[in-house]
Tab-separated table of C-alpha atoms and ligand atoms in Angstrom:
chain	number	residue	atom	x	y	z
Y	1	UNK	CA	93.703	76.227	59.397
Y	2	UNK	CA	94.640	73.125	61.533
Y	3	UNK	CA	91.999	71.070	60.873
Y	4	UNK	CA	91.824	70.444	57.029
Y	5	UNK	CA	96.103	69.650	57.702
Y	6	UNK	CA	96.967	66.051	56.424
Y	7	UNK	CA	100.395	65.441	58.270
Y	8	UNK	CA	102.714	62.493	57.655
Y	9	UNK	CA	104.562	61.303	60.603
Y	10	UNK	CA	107.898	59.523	60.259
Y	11	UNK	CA	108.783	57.407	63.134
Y	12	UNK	CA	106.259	55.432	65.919
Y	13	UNK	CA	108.584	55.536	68.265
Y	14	UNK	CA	108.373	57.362	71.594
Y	15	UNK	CA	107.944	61.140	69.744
Y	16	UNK	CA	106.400	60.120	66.739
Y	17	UNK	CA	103.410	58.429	68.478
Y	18	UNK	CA	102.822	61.365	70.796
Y	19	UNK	CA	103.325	63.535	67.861
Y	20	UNK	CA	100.590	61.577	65.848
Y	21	UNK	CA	98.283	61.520	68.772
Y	22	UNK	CA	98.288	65.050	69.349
Y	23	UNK	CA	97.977	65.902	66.039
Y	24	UNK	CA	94.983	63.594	65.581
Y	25	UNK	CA	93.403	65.201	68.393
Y	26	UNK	CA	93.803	68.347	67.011
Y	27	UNK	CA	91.828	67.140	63.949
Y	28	UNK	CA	94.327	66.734	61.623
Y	29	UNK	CA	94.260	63.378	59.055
Y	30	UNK	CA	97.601	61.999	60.394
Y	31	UNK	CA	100.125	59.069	58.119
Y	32	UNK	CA	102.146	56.997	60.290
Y	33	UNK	CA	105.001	55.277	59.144
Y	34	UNK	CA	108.197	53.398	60.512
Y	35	UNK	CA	110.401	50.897	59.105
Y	36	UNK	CA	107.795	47.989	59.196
Y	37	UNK	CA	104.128	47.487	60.091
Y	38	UNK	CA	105.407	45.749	63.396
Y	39	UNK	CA	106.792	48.976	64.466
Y	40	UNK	CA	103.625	51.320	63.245
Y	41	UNK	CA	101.343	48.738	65.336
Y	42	UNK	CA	103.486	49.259	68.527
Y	43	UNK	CA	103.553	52.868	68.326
Y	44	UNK	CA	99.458	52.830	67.321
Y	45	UNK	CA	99.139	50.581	70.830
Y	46	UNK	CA	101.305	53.337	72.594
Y	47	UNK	CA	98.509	55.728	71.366
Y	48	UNK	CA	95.156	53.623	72.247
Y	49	UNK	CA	96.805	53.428	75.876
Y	50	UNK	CA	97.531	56.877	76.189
Y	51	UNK	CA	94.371	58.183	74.874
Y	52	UNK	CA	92.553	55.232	77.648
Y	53	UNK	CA	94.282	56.558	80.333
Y	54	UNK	CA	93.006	60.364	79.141
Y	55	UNK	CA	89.547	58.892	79.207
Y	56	UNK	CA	89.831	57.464	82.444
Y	57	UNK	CA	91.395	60.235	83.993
Y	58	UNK	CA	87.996	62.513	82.110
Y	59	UNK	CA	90.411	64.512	80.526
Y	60	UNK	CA	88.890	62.743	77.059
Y	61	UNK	CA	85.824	61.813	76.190
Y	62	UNK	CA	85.498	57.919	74.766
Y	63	UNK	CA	83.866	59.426	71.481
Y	64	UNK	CA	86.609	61.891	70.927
Y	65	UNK	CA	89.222	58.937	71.752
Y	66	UNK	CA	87.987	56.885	69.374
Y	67	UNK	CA	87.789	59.762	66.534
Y	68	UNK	CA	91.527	60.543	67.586
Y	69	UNK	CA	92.076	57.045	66.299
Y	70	UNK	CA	90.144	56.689	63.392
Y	71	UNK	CA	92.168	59.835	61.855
Y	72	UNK	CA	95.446	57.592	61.966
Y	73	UNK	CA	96.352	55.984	59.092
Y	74	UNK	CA	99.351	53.599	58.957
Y	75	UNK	CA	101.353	54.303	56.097
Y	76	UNK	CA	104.470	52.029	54.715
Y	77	UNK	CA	105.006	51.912	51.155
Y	78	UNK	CA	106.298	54.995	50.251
Y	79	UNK	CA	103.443	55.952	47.785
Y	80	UNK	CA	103.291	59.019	46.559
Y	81	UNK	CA	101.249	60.744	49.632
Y	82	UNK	CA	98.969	64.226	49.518
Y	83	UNK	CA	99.849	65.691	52.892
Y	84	UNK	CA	100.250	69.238	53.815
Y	85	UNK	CA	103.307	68.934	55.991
Y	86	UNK	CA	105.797	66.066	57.213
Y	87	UNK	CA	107.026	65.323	60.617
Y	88	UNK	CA	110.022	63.186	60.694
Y	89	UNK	CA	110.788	61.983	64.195
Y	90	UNK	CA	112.877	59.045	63.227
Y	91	UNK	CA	115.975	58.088	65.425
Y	92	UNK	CA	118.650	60.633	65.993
Y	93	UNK	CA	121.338	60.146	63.348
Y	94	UNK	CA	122.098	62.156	60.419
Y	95	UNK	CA	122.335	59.347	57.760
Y	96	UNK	CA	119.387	57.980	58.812
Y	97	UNK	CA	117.487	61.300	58.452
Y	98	UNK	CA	119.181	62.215	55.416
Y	99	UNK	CA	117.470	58.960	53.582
Y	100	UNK	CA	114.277	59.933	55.020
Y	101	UNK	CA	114.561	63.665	53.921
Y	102	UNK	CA	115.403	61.872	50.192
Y	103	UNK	CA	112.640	59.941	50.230
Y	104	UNK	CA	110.019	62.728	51.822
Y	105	UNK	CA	111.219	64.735	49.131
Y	106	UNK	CA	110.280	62.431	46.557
Y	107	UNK	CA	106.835	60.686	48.260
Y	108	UNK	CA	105.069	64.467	48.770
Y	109	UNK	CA	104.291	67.506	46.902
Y	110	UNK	CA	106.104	69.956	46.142
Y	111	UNK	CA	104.959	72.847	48.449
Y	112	UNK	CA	104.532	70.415	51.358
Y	113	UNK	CA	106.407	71.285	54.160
Y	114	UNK	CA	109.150	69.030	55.689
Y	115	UNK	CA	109.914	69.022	59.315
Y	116	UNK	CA	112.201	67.344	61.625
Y	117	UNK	CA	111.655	66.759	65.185
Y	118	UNK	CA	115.623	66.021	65.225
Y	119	UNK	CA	116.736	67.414	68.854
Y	120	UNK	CA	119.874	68.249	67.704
Y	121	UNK	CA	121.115	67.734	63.835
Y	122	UNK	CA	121.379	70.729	61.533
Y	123	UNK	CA	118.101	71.184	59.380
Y	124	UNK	CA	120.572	73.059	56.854
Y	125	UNK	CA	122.288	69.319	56.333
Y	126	UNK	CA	118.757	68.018	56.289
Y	127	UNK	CA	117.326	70.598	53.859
Y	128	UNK	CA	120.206	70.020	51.530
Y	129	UNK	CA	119.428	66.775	50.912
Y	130	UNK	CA	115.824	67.874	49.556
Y	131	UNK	CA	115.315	70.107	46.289
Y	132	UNK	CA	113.101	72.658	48.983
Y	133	UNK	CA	114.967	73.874	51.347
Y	134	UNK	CA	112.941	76.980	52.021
Y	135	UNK	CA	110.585	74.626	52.872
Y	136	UNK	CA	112.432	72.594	55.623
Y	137	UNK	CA	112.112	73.319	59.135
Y	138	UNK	CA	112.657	71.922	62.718
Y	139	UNK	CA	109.858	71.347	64.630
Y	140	UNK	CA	111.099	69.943	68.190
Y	141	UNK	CA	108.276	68.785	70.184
Y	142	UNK	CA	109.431	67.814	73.699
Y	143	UNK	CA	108.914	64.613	75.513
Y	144	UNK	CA	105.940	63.597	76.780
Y	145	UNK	CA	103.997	65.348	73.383
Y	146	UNK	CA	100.636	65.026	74.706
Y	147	UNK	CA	101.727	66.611	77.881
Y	148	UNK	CA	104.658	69.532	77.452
Y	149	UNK	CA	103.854	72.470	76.232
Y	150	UNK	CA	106.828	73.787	74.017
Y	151	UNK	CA	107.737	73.126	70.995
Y	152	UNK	CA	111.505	74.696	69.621
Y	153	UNK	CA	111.435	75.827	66.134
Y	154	UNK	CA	114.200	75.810	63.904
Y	155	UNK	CA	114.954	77.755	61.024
Y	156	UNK	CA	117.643	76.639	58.557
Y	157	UNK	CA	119.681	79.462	56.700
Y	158	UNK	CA	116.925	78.529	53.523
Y	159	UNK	CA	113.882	78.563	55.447
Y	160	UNK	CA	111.359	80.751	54.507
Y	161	UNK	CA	109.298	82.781	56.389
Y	162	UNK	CA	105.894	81.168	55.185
Y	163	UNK	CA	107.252	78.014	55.994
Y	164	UNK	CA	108.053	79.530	60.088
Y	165	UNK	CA	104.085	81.047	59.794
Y	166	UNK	CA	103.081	77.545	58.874
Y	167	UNK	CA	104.626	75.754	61.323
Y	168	UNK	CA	104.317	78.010	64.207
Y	169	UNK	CA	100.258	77.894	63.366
Y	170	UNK	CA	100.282	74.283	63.061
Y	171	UNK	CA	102.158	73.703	66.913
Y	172	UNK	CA	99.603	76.257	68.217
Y	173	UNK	CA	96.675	74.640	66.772
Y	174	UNK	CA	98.360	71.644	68.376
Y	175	UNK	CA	98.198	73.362	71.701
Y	176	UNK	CA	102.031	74.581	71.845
Y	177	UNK	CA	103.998	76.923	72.732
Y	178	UNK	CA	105.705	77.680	69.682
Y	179	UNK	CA	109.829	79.512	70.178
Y	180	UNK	CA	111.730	80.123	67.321
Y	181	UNK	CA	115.860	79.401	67.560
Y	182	UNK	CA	118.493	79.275	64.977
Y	183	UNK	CA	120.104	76.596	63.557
Y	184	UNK	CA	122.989	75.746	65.900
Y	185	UNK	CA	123.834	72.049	67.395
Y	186	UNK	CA	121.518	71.055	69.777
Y	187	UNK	CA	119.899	74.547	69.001
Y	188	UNK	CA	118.429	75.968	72.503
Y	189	UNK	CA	116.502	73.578	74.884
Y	190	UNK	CA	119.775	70.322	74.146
Y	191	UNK	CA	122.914	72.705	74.608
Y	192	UNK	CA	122.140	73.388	77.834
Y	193	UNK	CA	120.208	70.627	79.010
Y	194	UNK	CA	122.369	67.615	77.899
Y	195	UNK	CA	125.734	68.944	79.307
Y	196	UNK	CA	123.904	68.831	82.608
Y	197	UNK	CA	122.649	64.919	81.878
Y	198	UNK	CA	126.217	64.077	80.650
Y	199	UNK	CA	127.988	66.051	83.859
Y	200	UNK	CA	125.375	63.763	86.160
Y	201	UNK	CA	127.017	61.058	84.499
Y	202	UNK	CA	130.506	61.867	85.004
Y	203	UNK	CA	130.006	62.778	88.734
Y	204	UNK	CA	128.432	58.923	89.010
Y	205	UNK	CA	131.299	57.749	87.180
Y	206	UNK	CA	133.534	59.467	89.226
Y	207	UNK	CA	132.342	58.502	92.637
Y	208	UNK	CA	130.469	61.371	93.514
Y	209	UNK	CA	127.435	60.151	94.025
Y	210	UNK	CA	125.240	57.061	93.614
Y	211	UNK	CA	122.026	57.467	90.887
Y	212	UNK	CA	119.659	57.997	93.403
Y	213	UNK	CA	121.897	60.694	95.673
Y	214	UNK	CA	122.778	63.198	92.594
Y	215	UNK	CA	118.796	62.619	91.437
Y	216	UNK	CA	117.798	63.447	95.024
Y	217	UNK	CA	120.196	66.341	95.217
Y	218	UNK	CA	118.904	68.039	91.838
Y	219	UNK	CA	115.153	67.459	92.630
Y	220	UNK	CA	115.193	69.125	96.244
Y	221	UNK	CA	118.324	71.355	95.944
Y	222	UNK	CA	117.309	72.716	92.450
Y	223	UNK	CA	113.194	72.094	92.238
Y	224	UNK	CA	113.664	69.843	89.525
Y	225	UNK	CA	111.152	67.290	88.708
Y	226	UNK	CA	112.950	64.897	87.732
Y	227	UNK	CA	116.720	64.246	88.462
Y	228	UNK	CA	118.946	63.684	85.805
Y	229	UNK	CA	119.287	60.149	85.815
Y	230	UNK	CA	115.411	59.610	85.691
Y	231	UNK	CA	115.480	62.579	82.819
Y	232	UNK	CA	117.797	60.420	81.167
Y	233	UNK	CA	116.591	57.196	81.156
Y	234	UNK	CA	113.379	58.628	79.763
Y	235	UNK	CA	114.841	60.564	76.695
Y	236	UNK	CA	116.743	57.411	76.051
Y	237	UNK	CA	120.347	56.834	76.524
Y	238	UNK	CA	120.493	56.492	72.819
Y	239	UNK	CA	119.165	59.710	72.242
Y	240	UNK	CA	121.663	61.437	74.526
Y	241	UNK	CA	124.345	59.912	73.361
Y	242	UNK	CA	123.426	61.115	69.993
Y	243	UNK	CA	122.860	64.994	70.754
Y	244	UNK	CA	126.307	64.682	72.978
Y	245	UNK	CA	127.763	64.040	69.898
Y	246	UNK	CA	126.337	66.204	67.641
Y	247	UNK	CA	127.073	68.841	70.373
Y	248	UNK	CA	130.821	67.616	70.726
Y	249	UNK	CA	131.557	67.527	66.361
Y	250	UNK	CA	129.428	70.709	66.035
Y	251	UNK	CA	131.704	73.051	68.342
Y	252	UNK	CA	134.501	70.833	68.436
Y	253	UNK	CA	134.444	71.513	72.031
Y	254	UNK	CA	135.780	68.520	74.650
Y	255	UNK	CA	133.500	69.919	77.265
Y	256	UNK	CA	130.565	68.317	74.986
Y	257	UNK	CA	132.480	64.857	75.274
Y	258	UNK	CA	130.397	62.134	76.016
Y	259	UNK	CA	131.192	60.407	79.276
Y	260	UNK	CA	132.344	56.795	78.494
Y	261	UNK	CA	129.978	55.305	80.699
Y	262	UNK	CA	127.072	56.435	78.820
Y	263	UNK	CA	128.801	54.686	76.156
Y	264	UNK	CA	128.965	51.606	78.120
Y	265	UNK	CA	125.436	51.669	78.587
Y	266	UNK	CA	124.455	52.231	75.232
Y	267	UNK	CA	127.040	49.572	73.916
Y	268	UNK	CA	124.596	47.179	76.339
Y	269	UNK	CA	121.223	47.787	75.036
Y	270	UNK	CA	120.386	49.488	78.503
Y	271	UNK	CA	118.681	52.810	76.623
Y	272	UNK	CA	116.771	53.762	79.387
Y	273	UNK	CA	113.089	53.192	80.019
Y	274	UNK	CA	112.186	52.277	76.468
Y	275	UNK	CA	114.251	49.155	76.483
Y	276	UNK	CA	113.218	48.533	80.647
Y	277	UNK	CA	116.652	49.299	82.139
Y	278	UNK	CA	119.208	52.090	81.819
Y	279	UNK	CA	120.668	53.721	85.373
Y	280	UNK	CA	117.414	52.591	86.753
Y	281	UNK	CA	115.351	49.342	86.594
Y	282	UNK	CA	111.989	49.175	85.150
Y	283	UNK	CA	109.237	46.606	85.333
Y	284	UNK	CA	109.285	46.630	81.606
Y	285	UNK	CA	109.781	48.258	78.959
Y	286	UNK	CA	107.831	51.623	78.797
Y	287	UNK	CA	107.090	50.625	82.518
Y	288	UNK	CA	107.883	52.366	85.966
Y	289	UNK	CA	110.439	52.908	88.001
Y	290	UNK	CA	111.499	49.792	90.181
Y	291	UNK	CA	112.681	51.330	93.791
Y	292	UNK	CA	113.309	48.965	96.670
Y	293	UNK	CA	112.101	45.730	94.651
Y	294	UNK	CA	108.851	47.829	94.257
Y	295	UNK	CA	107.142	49.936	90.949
Y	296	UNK	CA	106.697	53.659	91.607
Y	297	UNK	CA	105.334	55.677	89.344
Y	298	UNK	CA	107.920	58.332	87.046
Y	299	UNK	CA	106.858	62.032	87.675
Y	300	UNK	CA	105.494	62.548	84.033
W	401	NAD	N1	113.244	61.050	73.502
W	401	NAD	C1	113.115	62.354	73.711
W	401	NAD	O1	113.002	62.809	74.859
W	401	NAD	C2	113.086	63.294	72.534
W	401	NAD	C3	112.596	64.590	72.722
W	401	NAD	C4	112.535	65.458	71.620
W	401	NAD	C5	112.984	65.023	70.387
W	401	NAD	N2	113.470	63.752	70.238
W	401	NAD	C6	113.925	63.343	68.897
W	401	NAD	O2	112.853	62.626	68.279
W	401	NAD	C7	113.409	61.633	67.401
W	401	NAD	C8	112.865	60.276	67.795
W	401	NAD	O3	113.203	59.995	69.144
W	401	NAD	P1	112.420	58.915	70.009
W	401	NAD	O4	112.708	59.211	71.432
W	401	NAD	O5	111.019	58.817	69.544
W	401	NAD	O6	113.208	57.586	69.599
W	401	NAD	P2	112.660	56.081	69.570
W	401	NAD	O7	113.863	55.219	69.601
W	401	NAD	O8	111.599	55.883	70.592
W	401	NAD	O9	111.933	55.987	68.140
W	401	NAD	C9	112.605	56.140	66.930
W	401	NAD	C10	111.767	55.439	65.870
W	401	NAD	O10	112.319	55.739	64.580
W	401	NAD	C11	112.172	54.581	63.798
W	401	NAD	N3	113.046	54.624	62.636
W	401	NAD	C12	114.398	54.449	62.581
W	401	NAD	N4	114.810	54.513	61.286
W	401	NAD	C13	113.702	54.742	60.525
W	401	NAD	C14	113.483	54.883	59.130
W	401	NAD	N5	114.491	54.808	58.258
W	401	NAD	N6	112.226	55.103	58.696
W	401	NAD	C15	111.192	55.193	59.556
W	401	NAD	N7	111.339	55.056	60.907
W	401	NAD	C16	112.576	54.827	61.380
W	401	NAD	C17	112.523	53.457	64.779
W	401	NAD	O11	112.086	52.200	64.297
W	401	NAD	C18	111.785	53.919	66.028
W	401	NAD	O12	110.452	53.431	66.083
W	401	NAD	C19	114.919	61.766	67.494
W	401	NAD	O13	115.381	62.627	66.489
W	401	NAD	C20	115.105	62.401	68.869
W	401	NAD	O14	116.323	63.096	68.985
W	401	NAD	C21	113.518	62.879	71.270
């Protein structure tokens, strides 16, 4: 079915690029849109170096790169748009998604499906805002897209089961692993991992550690490959901060509190390796590690 899908995605950021690309690559005609051309162009560039590197590495060929590309279409006036489905991977706040749910609501058909990549706000909230719930859905891609294999889907308490079938066909023909959660904060894959981000924090905070002794201490004591504070800075400290809260309001649970020094750092502008600093340095934004005054590569 993929390959006749025409998918708007919402959002060029770091998701919504990867989303687009993959879903490109998978042959479907893909919308991109973000708050202004500026932003759609940055996230397009994120996509021509990603799908360079593929072809350099042989994992793509050049003719198959460039057909990836020709499938995007930027997409910023909010026209009213024939697609099959929508992705919205816009940043993680509810009021923010809300408007975009409005407006997706408005800009598509009426049988198109509407999904949110949200990692941890309730798709009943977002469905509500829309006049289809049945037809809203989560569809949480993880981060890199092009490169991890599962994607978490989310049924609200509305969604139907045609709309599930959909999606779960769509992430396969997207080369996913589709599992399919409930609608709870931070539903599976964020309730468990982001207390252990936000506990990192707190034991750096505390004196525990330094950034580079509780990474090294979760890599080789628990086989992870990244350690927290590298996870971290490459979700976005932003992003965190978000699903900590969502988490913490959702249960009303202090053990979801956000430590305050992930405030701190989001209060700075230092969101992690998007903006080129968060509990690491990075040679720019987007860019690598800096260790000892020198780049080294991050795992992904
Ligand atoms: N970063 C991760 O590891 C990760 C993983 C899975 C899911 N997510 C989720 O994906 C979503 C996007 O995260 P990201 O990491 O790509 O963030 P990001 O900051 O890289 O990108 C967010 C993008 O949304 C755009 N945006 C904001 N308001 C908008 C609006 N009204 N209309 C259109 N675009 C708008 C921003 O301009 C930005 O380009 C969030 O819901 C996040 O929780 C993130």
């Amino acid at each position: 079915m993929s390959e006749n899908v025409r998918l708007l995605v919402v959002g060029a950021g770091q998701m919504g690029a990867g989303i687009a690309q993959v879903a490109a690559q998978a042959g479907n005609a893909v919308y991109l849109n973000d708050r202004s051309s500026e932003l759609v162009d940055r996230g397009l560039r994120a996509i021509v170096k990603n799908l360079d590197r593929a072809v350099e590495k042989g994992k793509l060929t050049r003719e198959d790169g460039d057909a990836t590309l020709r499938r995007i279409t930027p997409y910023l006036d909010w026209t009213p748009l024939d697609v099959d489905v929508a992705i919205e991977a816009a940043s993680e706040n509810l009021e923010v998604k809300l408007a975009i749910f409005k407006r997706l609501d408005e800009a598509t058909p009426p049988d198109a499906i509407l999904a949110s990549n949200t990692s941890s706000i309730s798709i009943t909230k977002l469905a509500a805002a829309t006049g289809r719930a049945e037809r809203v859905i989560g569809m949480h891609y993880m981060n890199p897209v092009p490169v991890m294999k599962l994607v978490e889907v989310i049924r609200g308490i509305a969604t139907s089961d045609a709309t599930y079938a959909f999606v779960r066909d769509l992430a396969l023909a997207h080369g996913k692993t589709p599992v399919e959660v409930h609608n709870f904060p931070g539903f599976v894959s964020n309730r468990i991992l982001c207390p252990m981000l936000n506990e990192a924090i707190f034991a750096l905070y505390e004196g525990v550690g330094s950034v580079e002794s509780i990474d090294t201490v979760m890599k080789l004591g628990m086989n992870h490959p990244m350690g927290p504070f590298e996870l971290a800075d490459f979700i976005g400290l932003d992003t965190l901060l978000a699903i900590l809260d969502v988490l913490y309001v959702g249960f009303k649970d202090s053990k979801y509190r956000p430590c305050p020094l992930l405030q701190e750092y989001v209060d700075a502008g230092w969101l992690g390796r998007k903006t080129g600093r968060g509990f690491y340095h990075y040679t720019g934004p987007g860019g690598a590690i800096v260790r000892n005054g020198a780049a080294s590569s991050a795992p992904h």
